[in-house]
């Protein structure tokens, strides 16, 4: 008796190894779009869930952005049931908000999945998606957090396929006799990520003689490790000192100082921080010339007073 197709086995193995390294979960939810990545992931989740005695549910988000979106969502749920999920649900969302259609759809999707999940939510992001995310971060100059890409485990989200290329999920679907849905948005050049996928990455692969997606994914993994180390040091500093103390902050490397400041600011309600914001706040420590407070999004102001940094009031001035 022959075993499963190598691509099918690779996806199943990725899911099994991922779940083996996760905290104990009561159930597996799979975010299913009907595309190749999420279809292959659903089959592997069912296969692994049976072995582990865990129920598996498919969650299909209908964004309502195309005339036949309800039919596509219903068909995806039907395929999931044929694959053996314990249940399949269609979640209808309204896509509104800032940031363009891509960002608004993503925010609506994640909000719906978060509201309905009952265990870990498996997402079908592959190594190629990770490479695209790294390139987007590089292009936006968003700093190491963005370039570090997506985490494999970021509860409730789980991404078992980050080490597999997109080609593997397509091969797995073909071997399983599954016909993935091809989202027309995935070939629309108006979207930045589509142009990265269809123009930029193929050009880089050609110019650099291949292996670019894998190299970008490795870079992201290395940056995540560095970022997690800095986060740990920053957390330890704030646990010992509470508010940012100038005397304790000043001798620290700038990268660690800014990580401490970011953690402190976000813990106190700051949102939408940019690198420029952090550098301006850091200048209150490392380049102090008696300057006034630093204004942040949401009307927050950071000032230096009596050897410490403080969030509001804006009228407080230097030491």
Short mmCIF file of C-alpha atoms in Angstrom, two decimals:
data_model
loop_
_atom_site.label_atom_id
_atom_site.label_comp_id
_atom_site.label_asym_id
_atom_site.label_seq_id
_atom_site.Cartn_x
_atom_site.Cartn_y
_atom_site.Cartn_z
CA UNK A 1 0.00 0.00 0.00
CA UNK A 2 1.49 3.32 -1.07
CA UNK A 3 1.51 6.37 1.15
CA UNK A 4 0.08 9.80 0.37
CA UNK A 5 1.48 12.04 -2.34
CA UNK A 6 4.68 13.79 -1.14
CA UNK A 7 2.98 17.20 -1.19
CA UNK A 8 0.02 15.92 0.82
CA UNK A 9 2.41 14.29 3.28
CA UNK A 10 4.42 17.52 3.56
CA UNK A 11 1.35 19.60 4.47
CA UNK A 12 0.14 17.00 6.96
CA UNK A 13 3.57 16.79 8.54
CA UNK A 14 3.75 20.58 8.85
CA UNK A 15 0.39 20.68 10.65
CA UNK A 16 1.26 17.74 12.91
CA UNK A 17 4.62 19.23 13.91
CA UNK A 18 3.05 22.63 14.45
CA UNK A 19 0.33 21.32 16.76
CA UNK A 20 2.85 19.21 18.64
CA UNK A 21 4.71 22.37 19.59
CA UNK A 22 1.63 24.42 20.52
CA UNK A 23 0.02 24.89 23.90
CA UNK A 24 -2.81 22.44 24.46
CA UNK A 25 -5.91 23.53 22.53
CA UNK A 26 -9.47 22.25 22.82
CA UNK A 27 -10.26 22.43 19.10
CA UNK A 28 -8.91 23.35 15.69
CA UNK A 29 -10.49 26.08 13.60
CA UNK A 30 -9.31 26.53 10.01
CA UNK A 31 -9.76 29.82 8.17
CA UNK A 32 -10.91 28.58 4.75
CA UNK A 33 -11.11 30.78 1.66
CA UNK A 34 -11.38 27.98 -0.88
CA UNK A 35 -7.94 28.71 -2.29
CA UNK A 36 -5.21 26.09 -2.56
CA UNK A 37 -3.41 27.03 0.64
CA UNK A 38 -6.43 26.86 2.91
CA UNK A 39 -7.89 23.78 1.18
CA UNK A 40 -4.67 21.80 1.65
CA UNK A 41 -4.50 23.08 5.22
CA UNK A 42 -8.08 21.97 5.93
CA UNK A 43 -7.42 18.43 4.70
CA UNK A 44 -4.26 18.21 6.82
CA UNK A 45 -6.07 19.62 9.86
CA UNK A 46 -8.80 16.98 9.53
CA UNK A 47 -6.20 14.22 9.15
CA UNK A 48 -4.23 15.44 12.17
CA UNK A 49 -7.28 16.30 14.24
CA UNK A 50 -8.55 12.74 13.97
CA UNK A 51 -5.21 11.39 15.16
CA UNK A 52 -5.21 13.79 18.13
CA UNK A 53 -8.90 13.45 18.95
CA UNK A 54 -9.54 17.15 18.31
CA UNK A 55 -12.65 18.52 16.60
CA UNK A 56 -12.00 20.53 13.44
CA UNK A 57 -14.20 23.34 12.20
CA UNK A 58 -13.89 25.36 9.00
CA UNK A 59 -14.60 29.09 9.19
CA UNK A 60 -15.32 30.68 5.82
CA UNK A 61 -15.44 34.48 5.71
CA UNK A 62 -17.70 36.02 3.06
CA UNK A 63 -16.42 39.56 2.49
CA UNK A 64 -19.24 40.40 0.09
CA UNK A 65 -16.83 42.14 -2.27
CA UNK A 66 -17.85 40.18 -5.37
CA UNK A 67 -21.32 39.44 -6.79
CA UNK A 68 -20.99 35.66 -6.28
CA UNK A 69 -19.17 35.77 -2.94
CA UNK A 70 -22.01 34.01 -1.07
CA UNK A 71 -21.94 31.11 -3.54
CA UNK A 72 -18.14 30.83 -3.34
CA UNK A 73 -18.28 30.78 0.46
CA UNK A 74 -21.04 28.17 0.51
CA UNK A 75 -19.12 25.96 -1.91
CA UNK A 76 -15.95 26.24 0.17
CA UNK A 77 -17.90 25.18 3.26
CA UNK A 78 -19.32 22.26 1.29
CA UNK A 79 -15.85 21.09 0.26
CA UNK A 80 -14.73 21.31 3.88
CA UNK A 81 -17.60 19.05 4.94
CA UNK A 82 -16.62 16.52 2.27
CA UNK A 83 -13.06 16.62 3.63
CA UNK A 84 -14.44 15.58 7.00
CA UNK A 85 -14.57 18.67 9.20
CA UNK A 86 -16.91 18.40 12.17
CA UNK A 87 -18.63 21.60 11.09
CA UNK A 88 -18.28 24.45 8.61
CA UNK A 89 -19.62 27.95 9.14
CA UNK A 90 -19.87 30.94 6.81
CA UNK A 91 -19.21 34.27 8.50
CA UNK A 92 -20.56 37.28 6.60
CA UNK A 93 -18.76 40.57 7.21
CA UNK A 94 -19.05 44.17 6.10
CA UNK A 95 -15.81 45.56 4.73
CA UNK A 96 -15.44 49.19 5.80
CA UNK A 97 -12.80 51.38 7.36
CA UNK A 98 -9.53 53.11 6.50
CA UNK A 99 -6.44 51.77 4.79
CA UNK A 100 -7.86 50.73 1.43
CA UNK A 101 -9.82 47.60 0.47
CA UNK A 102 -7.00 45.15 1.27
CA UNK A 103 -6.54 46.41 4.82
CA UNK A 104 -10.27 46.80 5.44
CA UNK A 105 -10.99 43.25 4.24
CA UNK A 106 -8.17 41.86 6.36
CA UNK A 107 -9.38 43.71 9.46
CA UNK A 108 -12.96 42.53 8.94
CA UNK A 109 -11.80 38.93 8.39
CA UNK A 110 -9.62 38.80 11.48
CA UNK A 111 -12.33 40.41 13.62
CA UNK A 112 -14.88 37.80 12.52
CA UNK A 113 -12.49 34.90 13.08
CA UNK A 114 -11.50 36.22 16.50
CA UNK A 115 -15.14 36.62 17.52
CA UNK A 116 -16.08 33.05 16.53
CA UNK A 117 -13.01 30.97 17.31
CA UNK A 118 -13.13 28.26 19.95
CA UNK A 119 -9.55 27.02 19.73
CA UNK A 120 -6.48 27.83 17.72
CA UNK A 121 -7.26 29.33 14.29
CA UNK A 122 -5.04 27.90 11.56
CA UNK A 123 -4.22 30.25 8.68
CA UNK A 124 -2.90 29.11 5.31
CA UNK A 125 0.02 31.52 4.98
CA UNK A 126 2.97 29.96 3.18
CA UNK A 127 6.65 30.78 2.77
CA UNK A 128 5.75 32.89 -0.27
CA UNK A 129 3.31 34.95 1.78
CA UNK A 130 6.05 35.47 4.35
CA UNK A 131 8.43 36.70 1.65
CA UNK A 132 5.81 39.15 0.37
CA UNK A 133 5.24 40.43 3.91
CA UNK A 134 8.96 41.04 4.39
CA UNK A 135 9.19 42.95 1.11
CA UNK A 136 6.18 45.08 2.07
CA UNK A 137 7.86 45.90 5.37
CA UNK A 138 11.10 46.81 3.63
CA UNK A 139 9.32 49.06 1.17
CA UNK A 140 7.42 50.88 3.91
CA UNK A 141 10.44 51.29 6.16
CA UNK A 142 8.35 49.92 9.02
CA UNK A 143 11.28 48.70 11.09
CA UNK A 144 12.39 45.27 12.28
CA UNK A 145 8.98 44.24 13.62
CA UNK A 146 7.49 44.47 10.14
CA UNK A 147 10.46 42.90 8.39
CA UNK A 148 10.32 40.04 10.91
CA UNK A 149 7.14 38.97 9.14
CA UNK A 150 4.40 36.76 10.52
CA UNK A 151 4.80 34.61 13.62
CA UNK A 152 4.01 30.91 13.37
CA UNK A 153 2.22 31.12 16.72
CA UNK A 154 0.43 34.33 17.66
CA UNK A 155 -2.60 33.05 19.55
CA UNK A 156 -5.31 32.61 18.59
CA UNK A 157 -3.60 32.50 15.18
CA UNK A 158 -1.45 29.62 14.00
CA UNK A 159 0.46 29.41 10.72
CA UNK A 160 1.72 25.85 10.18
CA UNK A 161 2.71 26.31 6.53
CA UNK A 162 5.24 29.15 6.80
CA UNK A 163 8.09 26.81 5.87
CA UNK A 164 6.31 25.40 2.80
CA UNK A 165 6.21 27.05 -0.64
CA UNK A 166 2.89 27.85 -2.24
CA UNK A 167 3.65 25.28 -4.95
CA UNK A 168 3.39 22.49 -2.38
CA UNK A 169 -0.19 23.34 -1.43
CA UNK A 170 -1.16 23.44 -5.10
CA UNK A 171 0.42 20.06 -5.67
CA UNK A 172 -1.37 18.71 -2.60
CA UNK A 173 -4.75 19.91 -3.90
CA UNK A 174 -4.09 18.35 -7.29
CA UNK A 175 -3.14 15.04 -5.68
CA UNK A 176 -6.30 15.14 -3.52
CA UNK A 177 -8.54 15.90 -6.50
CA UNK A 178 -9.47 19.32 -5.13
CA UNK A 179 -10.10 22.30 -7.40
CA UNK A 180 -9.08 25.49 -5.59
CA UNK A 181 -11.04 28.70 -6.05
CA UNK A 182 -8.99 31.36 -7.82
CA UNK A 183 -9.78 34.71 -6.21
CA UNK A 184 -9.76 37.33 -9.00
CA UNK A 185 -8.32 39.81 -6.51
CA UNK A 186 -5.18 37.67 -6.41
CA UNK A 187 -4.40 38.61 -10.02
CA UNK A 188 -5.51 42.25 -9.88
CA UNK A 189 -2.41 44.47 -10.32
CA UNK A 190 -4.12 47.32 -8.45
CA UNK A 191 -3.13 45.53 -5.25
CA UNK A 192 0.46 45.97 -4.07
CA UNK A 193 0.79 42.40 -2.81
CA UNK A 194 -0.31 41.06 -6.21
CA UNK A 195 2.41 43.03 -7.99
CA UNK A 196 4.97 41.77 -5.49
CA UNK A 197 3.83 38.20 -6.19
CA UNK A 198 3.61 38.42 -9.96
CA UNK A 199 6.30 40.97 -10.85
CA UNK A 200 8.80 41.74 -8.07
CA UNK A 201 9.49 38.29 -6.63
CA UNK A 202 9.84 36.59 -10.04
CA UNK A 203 12.29 39.33 -11.10
CA UNK A 204 14.31 38.92 -7.89
CA UNK A 205 14.34 35.15 -8.36
CA UNK A 206 15.67 35.66 -11.90
CA UNK A 207 18.28 38.28 -11.02
CA UNK A 208 19.53 36.51 -7.87
CA UNK A 209 19.39 32.99 -9.34
CA UNK A 210 16.55 31.66 -7.23
CA UNK A 211 15.93 30.98 -3.57
CA UNK A 212 14.80 34.52 -2.79
CA UNK A 213 11.53 33.61 -1.05
CA UNK A 214 13.31 31.10 1.18
CA UNK A 215 16.07 33.62 1.95
CA UNK A 216 13.55 36.30 2.90
CA UNK A 217 11.74 33.85 5.14
CA UNK A 218 15.02 32.94 6.87
CA UNK A 219 15.78 36.63 7.36
CA UNK A 220 12.36 37.12 8.93
CA UNK A 221 12.96 34.21 11.30
CA UNK A 222 16.32 35.62 12.40
CA UNK A 223 14.83 39.07 12.97
CA UNK A 224 11.98 37.58 15.00
CA UNK A 225 14.49 35.88 17.28
CA UNK A 226 16.35 39.16 17.77
CA UNK A 227 13.09 41.03 18.31
CA UNK A 228 11.91 38.52 20.92
CA UNK A 229 15.22 38.88 22.77
CA UNK A 230 14.87 42.68 22.83
CA UNK A 231 11.24 42.36 23.99
CA UNK A 232 12.34 40.14 26.85
CA UNK A 233 15.02 42.61 27.96
CA UNK A 234 12.57 45.50 27.66
CA UNK A 235 9.95 43.69 29.74
CA UNK A 236 12.54 42.95 32.42
CA UNK A 237 13.66 46.60 32.51
CA UNK A 238 10.11 47.91 32.95
CA UNK A 239 9.38 45.30 35.62
CA UNK A 240 12.37 46.56 37.61
CA UNK A 241 12.05 50.31 37.01
CA UNK A 242 8.38 50.95 36.30
CA UNK A 243 8.45 54.27 34.47
CA UNK A 244 11.38 54.96 32.11
CA UNK A 245 14.14 56.26 34.36
CA UNK A 246 16.60 58.51 32.52
CA UNK A 247 19.65 57.43 34.51
CA UNK A 248 18.90 53.76 33.87
CA UNK A 249 17.96 54.26 30.20
CA UNK A 250 20.85 56.50 29.13
CA UNK A 251 23.66 53.90 29.10
CA UNK A 252 21.61 51.32 27.20
CA UNK A 253 22.07 50.67 23.45
CA UNK A 254 19.65 52.80 21.41
CA UNK A 255 17.88 49.75 19.95
CA UNK A 256 17.05 48.40 23.42
CA UNK A 257 16.14 51.86 24.70
CA UNK A 258 13.62 52.36 21.90
CA UNK A 259 12.16 48.88 22.47
CA UNK A 260 11.63 49.76 26.15
CA UNK A 261 10.03 53.05 25.15
CA UNK A 262 7.74 51.37 22.63
CA UNK A 263 6.56 48.84 25.19
CA UNK A 264 5.99 51.55 27.78
CA UNK A 265 4.11 53.79 25.36
CA UNK A 266 1.84 51.06 24.01
CA UNK A 267 1.12 49.86 27.55
CA UNK A 268 -0.14 53.36 28.30
CA UNK A 269 -2.43 53.65 25.30
CA UNK A 270 -0.21 54.92 22.48
CA UNK A 271 -1.20 53.57 19.07
CA UNK A 272 0.03 54.02 15.53
CA UNK A 273 3.62 54.68 16.59
CA UNK A 274 6.14 55.22 13.80
CA UNK A 275 9.91 55.07 13.84
CA UNK A 276 9.94 58.88 13.82
CA UNK A 277 7.77 58.97 16.95
CA UNK A 278 10.06 56.56 18.79
CA UNK A 279 13.21 58.41 17.79
CA UNK A 280 11.73 61.70 18.96
CA UNK A 281 10.83 60.21 22.34
CA UNK A 282 14.24 58.56 22.54
CA UNK A 283 15.86 61.96 21.93
CA UNK A 284 14.40 63.03 25.28
CA UNK A 285 16.82 60.49 26.77
CA UNK A 286 19.81 60.24 24.45
CA UNK A 287 19.86 63.74 22.91
CA UNK A 288 18.45 65.96 25.65
CA UNK A 289 18.72 69.72 24.96
CA UNK A 290 15.82 70.97 27.04
CA UNK A 291 13.32 70.39 24.22
CA UNK A 292 9.59 70.29 24.80
CA UNK A 293 7.30 67.30 24.82
CA UNK A 294 6.77 64.88 21.95
CA UNK A 295 3.24 64.68 20.60
CA UNK A 296 1.95 61.23 19.69
CA UNK A 297 -1.20 60.03 17.88
CA UNK A 298 -4.35 60.41 19.96
CA UNK A 299 -3.27 63.66 21.59
CA UNK A 300 -0.75 62.03 23.93
CA UNK A 301 2.36 63.94 24.93
CA UNK A 302 5.60 62.55 26.37
CA UNK A 303 7.75 64.89 28.45
CA UNK A 304 10.96 64.65 30.42
CA UNK A 305 10.67 65.81 34.02
CA UNK A 306 12.60 65.17 37.23
CA UNK A 307 14.81 62.52 35.64
CA UNK A 308 11.95 60.48 34.23
CA UNK A 309 9.71 60.37 31.20
CA UNK A 310 6.03 61.00 31.76
CA UNK A 311 2.95 60.74 29.55
CA UNK A 312 1.06 64.04 29.78
CA UNK A 313 0.49 66.75 30.90
CA UNK A 314 2.05 68.66 27.99
CA UNK A 315 2.84 71.75 30.03
CA UNK A 316 5.44 69.96 32.20
CA UNK A 317 8.93 71.01 31.13
CA UNK A 318 12.47 69.69 31.64
CA UNK A 319 14.85 68.97 34.45
#
